[in-house]
Coordinates of C-alpha atoms in Angstrom, one line a residue:
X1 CA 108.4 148.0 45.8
X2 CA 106.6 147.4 42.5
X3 CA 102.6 148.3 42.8
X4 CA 100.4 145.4 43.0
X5 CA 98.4 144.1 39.8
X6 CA 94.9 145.5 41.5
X7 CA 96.3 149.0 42.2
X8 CA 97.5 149.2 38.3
X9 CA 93.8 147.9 37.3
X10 CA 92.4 151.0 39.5
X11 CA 95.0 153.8 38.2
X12 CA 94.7 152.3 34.9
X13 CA 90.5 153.2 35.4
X14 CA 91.6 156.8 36.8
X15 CA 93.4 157.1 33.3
X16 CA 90.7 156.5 31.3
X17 CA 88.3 158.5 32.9
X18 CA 90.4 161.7 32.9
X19 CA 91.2 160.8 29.0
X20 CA 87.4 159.5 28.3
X21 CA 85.9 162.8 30.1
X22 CA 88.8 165.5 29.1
X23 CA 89.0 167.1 32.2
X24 CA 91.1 165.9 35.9
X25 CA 87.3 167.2 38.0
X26 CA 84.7 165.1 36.5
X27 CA 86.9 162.0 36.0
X28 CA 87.6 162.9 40.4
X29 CA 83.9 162.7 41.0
X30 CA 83.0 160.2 38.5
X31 CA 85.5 157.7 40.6
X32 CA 84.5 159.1 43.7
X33 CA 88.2 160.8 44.6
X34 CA 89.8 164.0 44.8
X35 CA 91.3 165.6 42.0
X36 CA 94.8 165.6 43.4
X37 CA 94.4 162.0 44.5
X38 CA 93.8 161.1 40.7
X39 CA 96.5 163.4 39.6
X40 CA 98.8 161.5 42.3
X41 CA 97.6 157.8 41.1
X42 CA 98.5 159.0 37.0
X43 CA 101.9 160.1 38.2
X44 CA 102.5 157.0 39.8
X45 CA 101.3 154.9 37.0
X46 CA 103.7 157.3 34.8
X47 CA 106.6 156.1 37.2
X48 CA 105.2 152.5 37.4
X49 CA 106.1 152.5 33.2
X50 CA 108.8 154.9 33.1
X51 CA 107.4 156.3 30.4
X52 CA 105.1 160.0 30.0
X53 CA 101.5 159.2 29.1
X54 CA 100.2 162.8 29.3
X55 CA 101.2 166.5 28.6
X56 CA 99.9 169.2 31.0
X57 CA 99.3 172.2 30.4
X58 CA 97.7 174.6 33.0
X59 CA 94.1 173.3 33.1
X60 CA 94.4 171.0 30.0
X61 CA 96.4 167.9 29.2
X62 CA 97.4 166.1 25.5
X63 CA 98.4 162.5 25.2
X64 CA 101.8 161.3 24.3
X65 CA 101.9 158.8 21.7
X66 CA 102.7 156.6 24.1
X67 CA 100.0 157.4 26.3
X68 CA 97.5 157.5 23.0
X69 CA 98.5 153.5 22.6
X70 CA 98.6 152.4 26.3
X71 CA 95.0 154.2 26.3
X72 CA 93.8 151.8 23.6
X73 CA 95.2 149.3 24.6
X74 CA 94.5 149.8 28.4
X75 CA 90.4 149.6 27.7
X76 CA 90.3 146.1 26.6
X77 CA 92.6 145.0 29.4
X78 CA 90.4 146.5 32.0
X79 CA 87.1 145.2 30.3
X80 CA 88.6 141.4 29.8
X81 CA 89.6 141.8 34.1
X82 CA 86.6 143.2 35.2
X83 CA 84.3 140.5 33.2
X84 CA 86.5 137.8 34.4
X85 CA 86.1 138.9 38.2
X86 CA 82.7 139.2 38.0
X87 CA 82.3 135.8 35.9
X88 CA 84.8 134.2 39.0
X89 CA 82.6 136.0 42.1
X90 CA 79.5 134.6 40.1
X91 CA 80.6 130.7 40.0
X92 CA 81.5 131.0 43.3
X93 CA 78.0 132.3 44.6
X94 CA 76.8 129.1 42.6
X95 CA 76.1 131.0 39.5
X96 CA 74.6 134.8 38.6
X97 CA 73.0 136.5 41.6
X98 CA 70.8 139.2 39.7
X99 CA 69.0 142.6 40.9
X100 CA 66.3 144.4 38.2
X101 CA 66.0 147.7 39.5
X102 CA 62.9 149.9 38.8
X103 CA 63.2 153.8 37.8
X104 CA 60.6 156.6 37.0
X105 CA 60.4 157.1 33.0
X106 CA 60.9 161.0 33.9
X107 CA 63.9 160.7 35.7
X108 CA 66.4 162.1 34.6
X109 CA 69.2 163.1 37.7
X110 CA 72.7 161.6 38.1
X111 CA 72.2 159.9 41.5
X112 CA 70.8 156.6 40.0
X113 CA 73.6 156.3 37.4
X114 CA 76.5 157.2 40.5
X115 CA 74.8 154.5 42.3
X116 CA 75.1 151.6 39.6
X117 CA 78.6 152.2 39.1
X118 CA 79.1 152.3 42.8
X119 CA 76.9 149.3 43.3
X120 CA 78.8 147.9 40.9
X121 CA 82.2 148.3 42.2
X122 CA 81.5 147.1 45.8
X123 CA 79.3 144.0 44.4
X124 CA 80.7 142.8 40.4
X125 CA 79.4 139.4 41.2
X126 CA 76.0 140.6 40.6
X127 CA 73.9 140.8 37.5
X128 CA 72.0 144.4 37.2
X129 CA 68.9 144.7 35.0
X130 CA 67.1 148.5 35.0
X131 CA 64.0 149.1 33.7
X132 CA 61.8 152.3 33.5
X133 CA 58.5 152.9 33.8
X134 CA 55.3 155.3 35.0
X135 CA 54.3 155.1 38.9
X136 CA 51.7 152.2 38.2
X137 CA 54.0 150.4 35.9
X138 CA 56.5 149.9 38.0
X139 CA 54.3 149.2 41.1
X140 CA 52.8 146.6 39.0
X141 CA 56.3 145.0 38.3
X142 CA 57.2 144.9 41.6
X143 CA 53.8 143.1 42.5
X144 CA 54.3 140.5 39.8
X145 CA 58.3 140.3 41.0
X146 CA 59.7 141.5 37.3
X147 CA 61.6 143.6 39.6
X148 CA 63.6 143.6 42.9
X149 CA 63.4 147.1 43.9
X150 CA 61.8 150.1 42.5
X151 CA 62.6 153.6 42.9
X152 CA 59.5 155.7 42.8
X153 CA 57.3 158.1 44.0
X154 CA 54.7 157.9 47.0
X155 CA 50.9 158.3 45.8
X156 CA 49.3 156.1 48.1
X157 CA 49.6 155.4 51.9
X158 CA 52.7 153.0 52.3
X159 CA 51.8 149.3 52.5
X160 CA 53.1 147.6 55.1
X161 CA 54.3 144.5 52.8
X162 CA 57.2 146.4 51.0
X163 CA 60.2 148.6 53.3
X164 CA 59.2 152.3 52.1
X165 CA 62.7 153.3 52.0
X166 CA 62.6 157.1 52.1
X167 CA 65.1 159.0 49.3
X168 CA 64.5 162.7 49.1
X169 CA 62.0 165.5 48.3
X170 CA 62.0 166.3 43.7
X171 CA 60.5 170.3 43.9
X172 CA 58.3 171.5 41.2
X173 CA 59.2 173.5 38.4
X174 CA 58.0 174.2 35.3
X175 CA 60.1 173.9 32.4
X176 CA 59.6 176.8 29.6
X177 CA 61.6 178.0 27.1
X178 CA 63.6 181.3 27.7
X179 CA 61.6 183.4 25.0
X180 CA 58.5 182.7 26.8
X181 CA 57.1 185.2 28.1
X182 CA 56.4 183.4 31.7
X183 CA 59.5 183.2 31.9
X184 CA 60.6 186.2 33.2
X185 CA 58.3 185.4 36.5
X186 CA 60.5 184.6 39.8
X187 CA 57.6 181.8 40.8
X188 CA 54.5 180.8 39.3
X189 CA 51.4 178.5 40.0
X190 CA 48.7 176.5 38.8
X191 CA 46.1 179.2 38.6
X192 CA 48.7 181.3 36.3
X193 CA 49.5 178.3 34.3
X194 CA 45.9 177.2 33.5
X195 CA 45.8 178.3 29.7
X196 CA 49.3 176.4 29.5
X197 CA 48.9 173.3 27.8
X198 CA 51.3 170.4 30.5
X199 CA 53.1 168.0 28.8
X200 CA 53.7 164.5 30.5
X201 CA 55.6 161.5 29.7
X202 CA 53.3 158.5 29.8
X203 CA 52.4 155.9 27.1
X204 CA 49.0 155.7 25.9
X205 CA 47.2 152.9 28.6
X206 CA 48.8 154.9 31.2
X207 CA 47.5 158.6 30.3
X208 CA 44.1 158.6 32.3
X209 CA 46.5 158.0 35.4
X210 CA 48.8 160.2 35.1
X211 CA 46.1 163.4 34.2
X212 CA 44.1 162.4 37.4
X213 CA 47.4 162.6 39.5
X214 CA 48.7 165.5 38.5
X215 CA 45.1 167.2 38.7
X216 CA 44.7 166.1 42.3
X217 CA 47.7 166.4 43.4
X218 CA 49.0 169.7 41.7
X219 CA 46.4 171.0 41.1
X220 CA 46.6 171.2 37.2
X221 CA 43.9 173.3 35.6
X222 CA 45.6 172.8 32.1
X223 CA 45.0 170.7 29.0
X224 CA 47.6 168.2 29.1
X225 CA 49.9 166.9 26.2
X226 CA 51.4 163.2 26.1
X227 CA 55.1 162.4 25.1
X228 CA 56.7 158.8 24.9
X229 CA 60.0 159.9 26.0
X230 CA 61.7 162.8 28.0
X231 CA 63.4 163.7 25.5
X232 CA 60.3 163.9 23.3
X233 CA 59.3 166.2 26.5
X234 CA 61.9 168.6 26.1
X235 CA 61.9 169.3 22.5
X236 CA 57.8 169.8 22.9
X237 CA 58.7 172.5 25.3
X238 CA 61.2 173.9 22.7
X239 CA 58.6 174.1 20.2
X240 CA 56.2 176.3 22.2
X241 CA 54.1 173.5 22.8
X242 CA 53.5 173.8 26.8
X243 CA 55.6 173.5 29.7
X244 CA 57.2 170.5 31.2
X245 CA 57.0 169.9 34.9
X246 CA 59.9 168.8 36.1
X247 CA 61.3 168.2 39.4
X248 CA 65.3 168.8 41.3
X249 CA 65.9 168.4 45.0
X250 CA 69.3 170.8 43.6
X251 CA 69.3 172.2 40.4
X252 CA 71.6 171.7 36.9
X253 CA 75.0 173.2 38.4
X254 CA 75.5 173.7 34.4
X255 CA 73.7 176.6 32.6
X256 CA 70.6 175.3 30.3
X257 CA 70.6 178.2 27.7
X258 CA 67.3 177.3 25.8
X259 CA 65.4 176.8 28.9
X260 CA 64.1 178.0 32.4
X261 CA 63.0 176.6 35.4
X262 CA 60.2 178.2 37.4
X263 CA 59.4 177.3 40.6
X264 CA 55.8 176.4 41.1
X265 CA 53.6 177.2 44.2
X266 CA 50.5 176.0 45.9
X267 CA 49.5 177.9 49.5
X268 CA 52.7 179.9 48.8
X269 CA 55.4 177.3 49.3
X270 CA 57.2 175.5 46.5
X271 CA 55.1 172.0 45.7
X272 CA 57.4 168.6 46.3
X273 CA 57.0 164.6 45.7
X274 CA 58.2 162.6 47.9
X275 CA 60.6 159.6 46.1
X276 CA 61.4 156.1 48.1
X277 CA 62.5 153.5 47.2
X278 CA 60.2 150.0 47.8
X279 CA 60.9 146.8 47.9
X280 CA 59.3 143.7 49.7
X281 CA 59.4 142.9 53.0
X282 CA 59.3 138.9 52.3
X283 CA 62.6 139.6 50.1
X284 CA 64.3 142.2 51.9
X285 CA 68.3 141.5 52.4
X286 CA 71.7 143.2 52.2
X287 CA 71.8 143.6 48.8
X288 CA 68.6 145.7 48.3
X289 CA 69.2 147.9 51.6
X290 CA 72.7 148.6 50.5
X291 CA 71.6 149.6 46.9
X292 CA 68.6 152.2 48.6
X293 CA 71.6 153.2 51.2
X294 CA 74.0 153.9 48.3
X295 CA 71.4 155.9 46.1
X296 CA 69.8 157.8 49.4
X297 CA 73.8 158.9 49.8
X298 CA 73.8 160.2 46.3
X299 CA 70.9 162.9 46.6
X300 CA 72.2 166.4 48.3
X301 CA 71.3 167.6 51.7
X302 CA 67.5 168.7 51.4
X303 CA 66.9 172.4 50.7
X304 CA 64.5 174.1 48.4
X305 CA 66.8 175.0 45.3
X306 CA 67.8 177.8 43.8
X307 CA 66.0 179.6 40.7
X308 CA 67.8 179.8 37.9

């Protein structure tokens, strides 16, 4: 029995992910499968042609001519299909239904971009819009309804006209380059960092806030440093400039050589944010609770990391 058209649209995704990321274990979690499964769907897709796309060798693979063209070829197929189902699911919801999603201007995990693309999958006939921002920003969008849902940290006692959706627990570190000498130190706090310089990522109408937070909150005894961007962030850290505090629930499973991450105390335990995410309670549906459900299933089981 030949494979249905859907089946060859998914195994033709599987394909380009393993080409697109080079390697059988990140396209497996990028499409939320095993890595035999996705080995399984290319062979079938190889049968399903009769033809050999890829080469493998041990842990690496080459394309076949004829897998280089059916790649190419294979991207703007899948594009034009998954436009026109969304386009299709659209007109017959009686036009775009559309979600703007809120994120932290720090952020910089994987969980929120898993959850899009999940999202995504499960509902193509909606529209989504992301924007980033500080704390206040994005509690002012959701106020003035610029945005649906907002994924944020807690600062003030929950209000009971938005659904406080609770994520996970980002632990403190401070963010230092390798040849510093704090980093050689297995934990460190605010006290020890006070001649430090902290750099923050805030724009300018927004910096007051952010100093009195982290002051009261943390505990900062610092001068503090401003950067637009996180990547601004990082390369101030590289230049000696300060250190960056940052925060991980579980930390980079790949080695960062320039940098190190130091875990930063307060009454002898590890400091932590809470994150949630908020949305309000007049607007609150299935769309929105399975959006916070999917990116709540994205963060690891809760556990203090470990130092690199």
């Amino acid at each position: 029995m030949r494979m249905e058209k859907r089946d060859l649209i998914r195994q033709m995704k599987y394909f380009q992910a393993v080409v697109r990321l080079g390697n059988f274990t990140k396209a497996a979690e990028e499409c939320f499968i095993s890595q035999s499964a996705i080995s399984q769907q290319i062979q079938s897709l190889e049968r399903e042609l009769g033809v050999t796309l890829m080469v493998r060798e041990r842990r690496n693979f080459s394309l076949t001519p004829a897998g280089e063209h059916f790649y190419k070829k294979s991207l703007v197929i899948v594009s034009d299909y998954d436009r026109l189902c969304e386009e299709t699911m659209r007109l017959a919801h009686g036009g775009k239904r559309e979600l703007t999603i809120g994120y932290l201007r720090h952020y910089q995990g994987r969980e929120l971009k898993r959850t899009v693309a999940e999202f995504r999958e499960k509902h193509p006939e909606v529209l989504l819009s992301l924007i980033k921002g500080t704390h206040e920003e994005l509690y002012d969008a959701l106020r003035g309804r610029k945005a649906d849902l907002v994924f944020s940290d807690l600062r003030r006692k929950p209000s009971d006209q938005y659904v406080n959706y609770y994520l996970t627990k980002g632990y403190f570190y401070a963010e230092v380059t390798r040849n510093c000498p704090l980093a050689q130190m297995e934990s460190i706090t605010m006290e020890e960092l006070k001649n430090t310089p902290c750099i923050l990522i805030a724009p300018k109408h927004q910096e007051v806030d952010e100093e009195i937070f982290y002051r009261e909150y943390l505990g900062a005894k610092s001068e503090f440093l401003f950067a637009d961007s996180i990547e601004e962030a990082h390369l101030l850290v590289a230049t000696g400039r300060g250190y960056l505090p940052v925060e991980f629930n579980q930390l980079p499973t790949e080695e960062v050589e320039e940098m190190r991450f130091i875990p930063v105390l307060g009454g002898g335990k590890q400091l932590y944010r809470e994150y949630y995410a908020f949305w309000p309670v007049e607007a609150d549906n299935e769309l929105l609770r399975d959006f916070a459900e999917i990116l709540r299933s994205h963060f690891p089981t809760e556990a203090t990391p470990k130092i690199i």
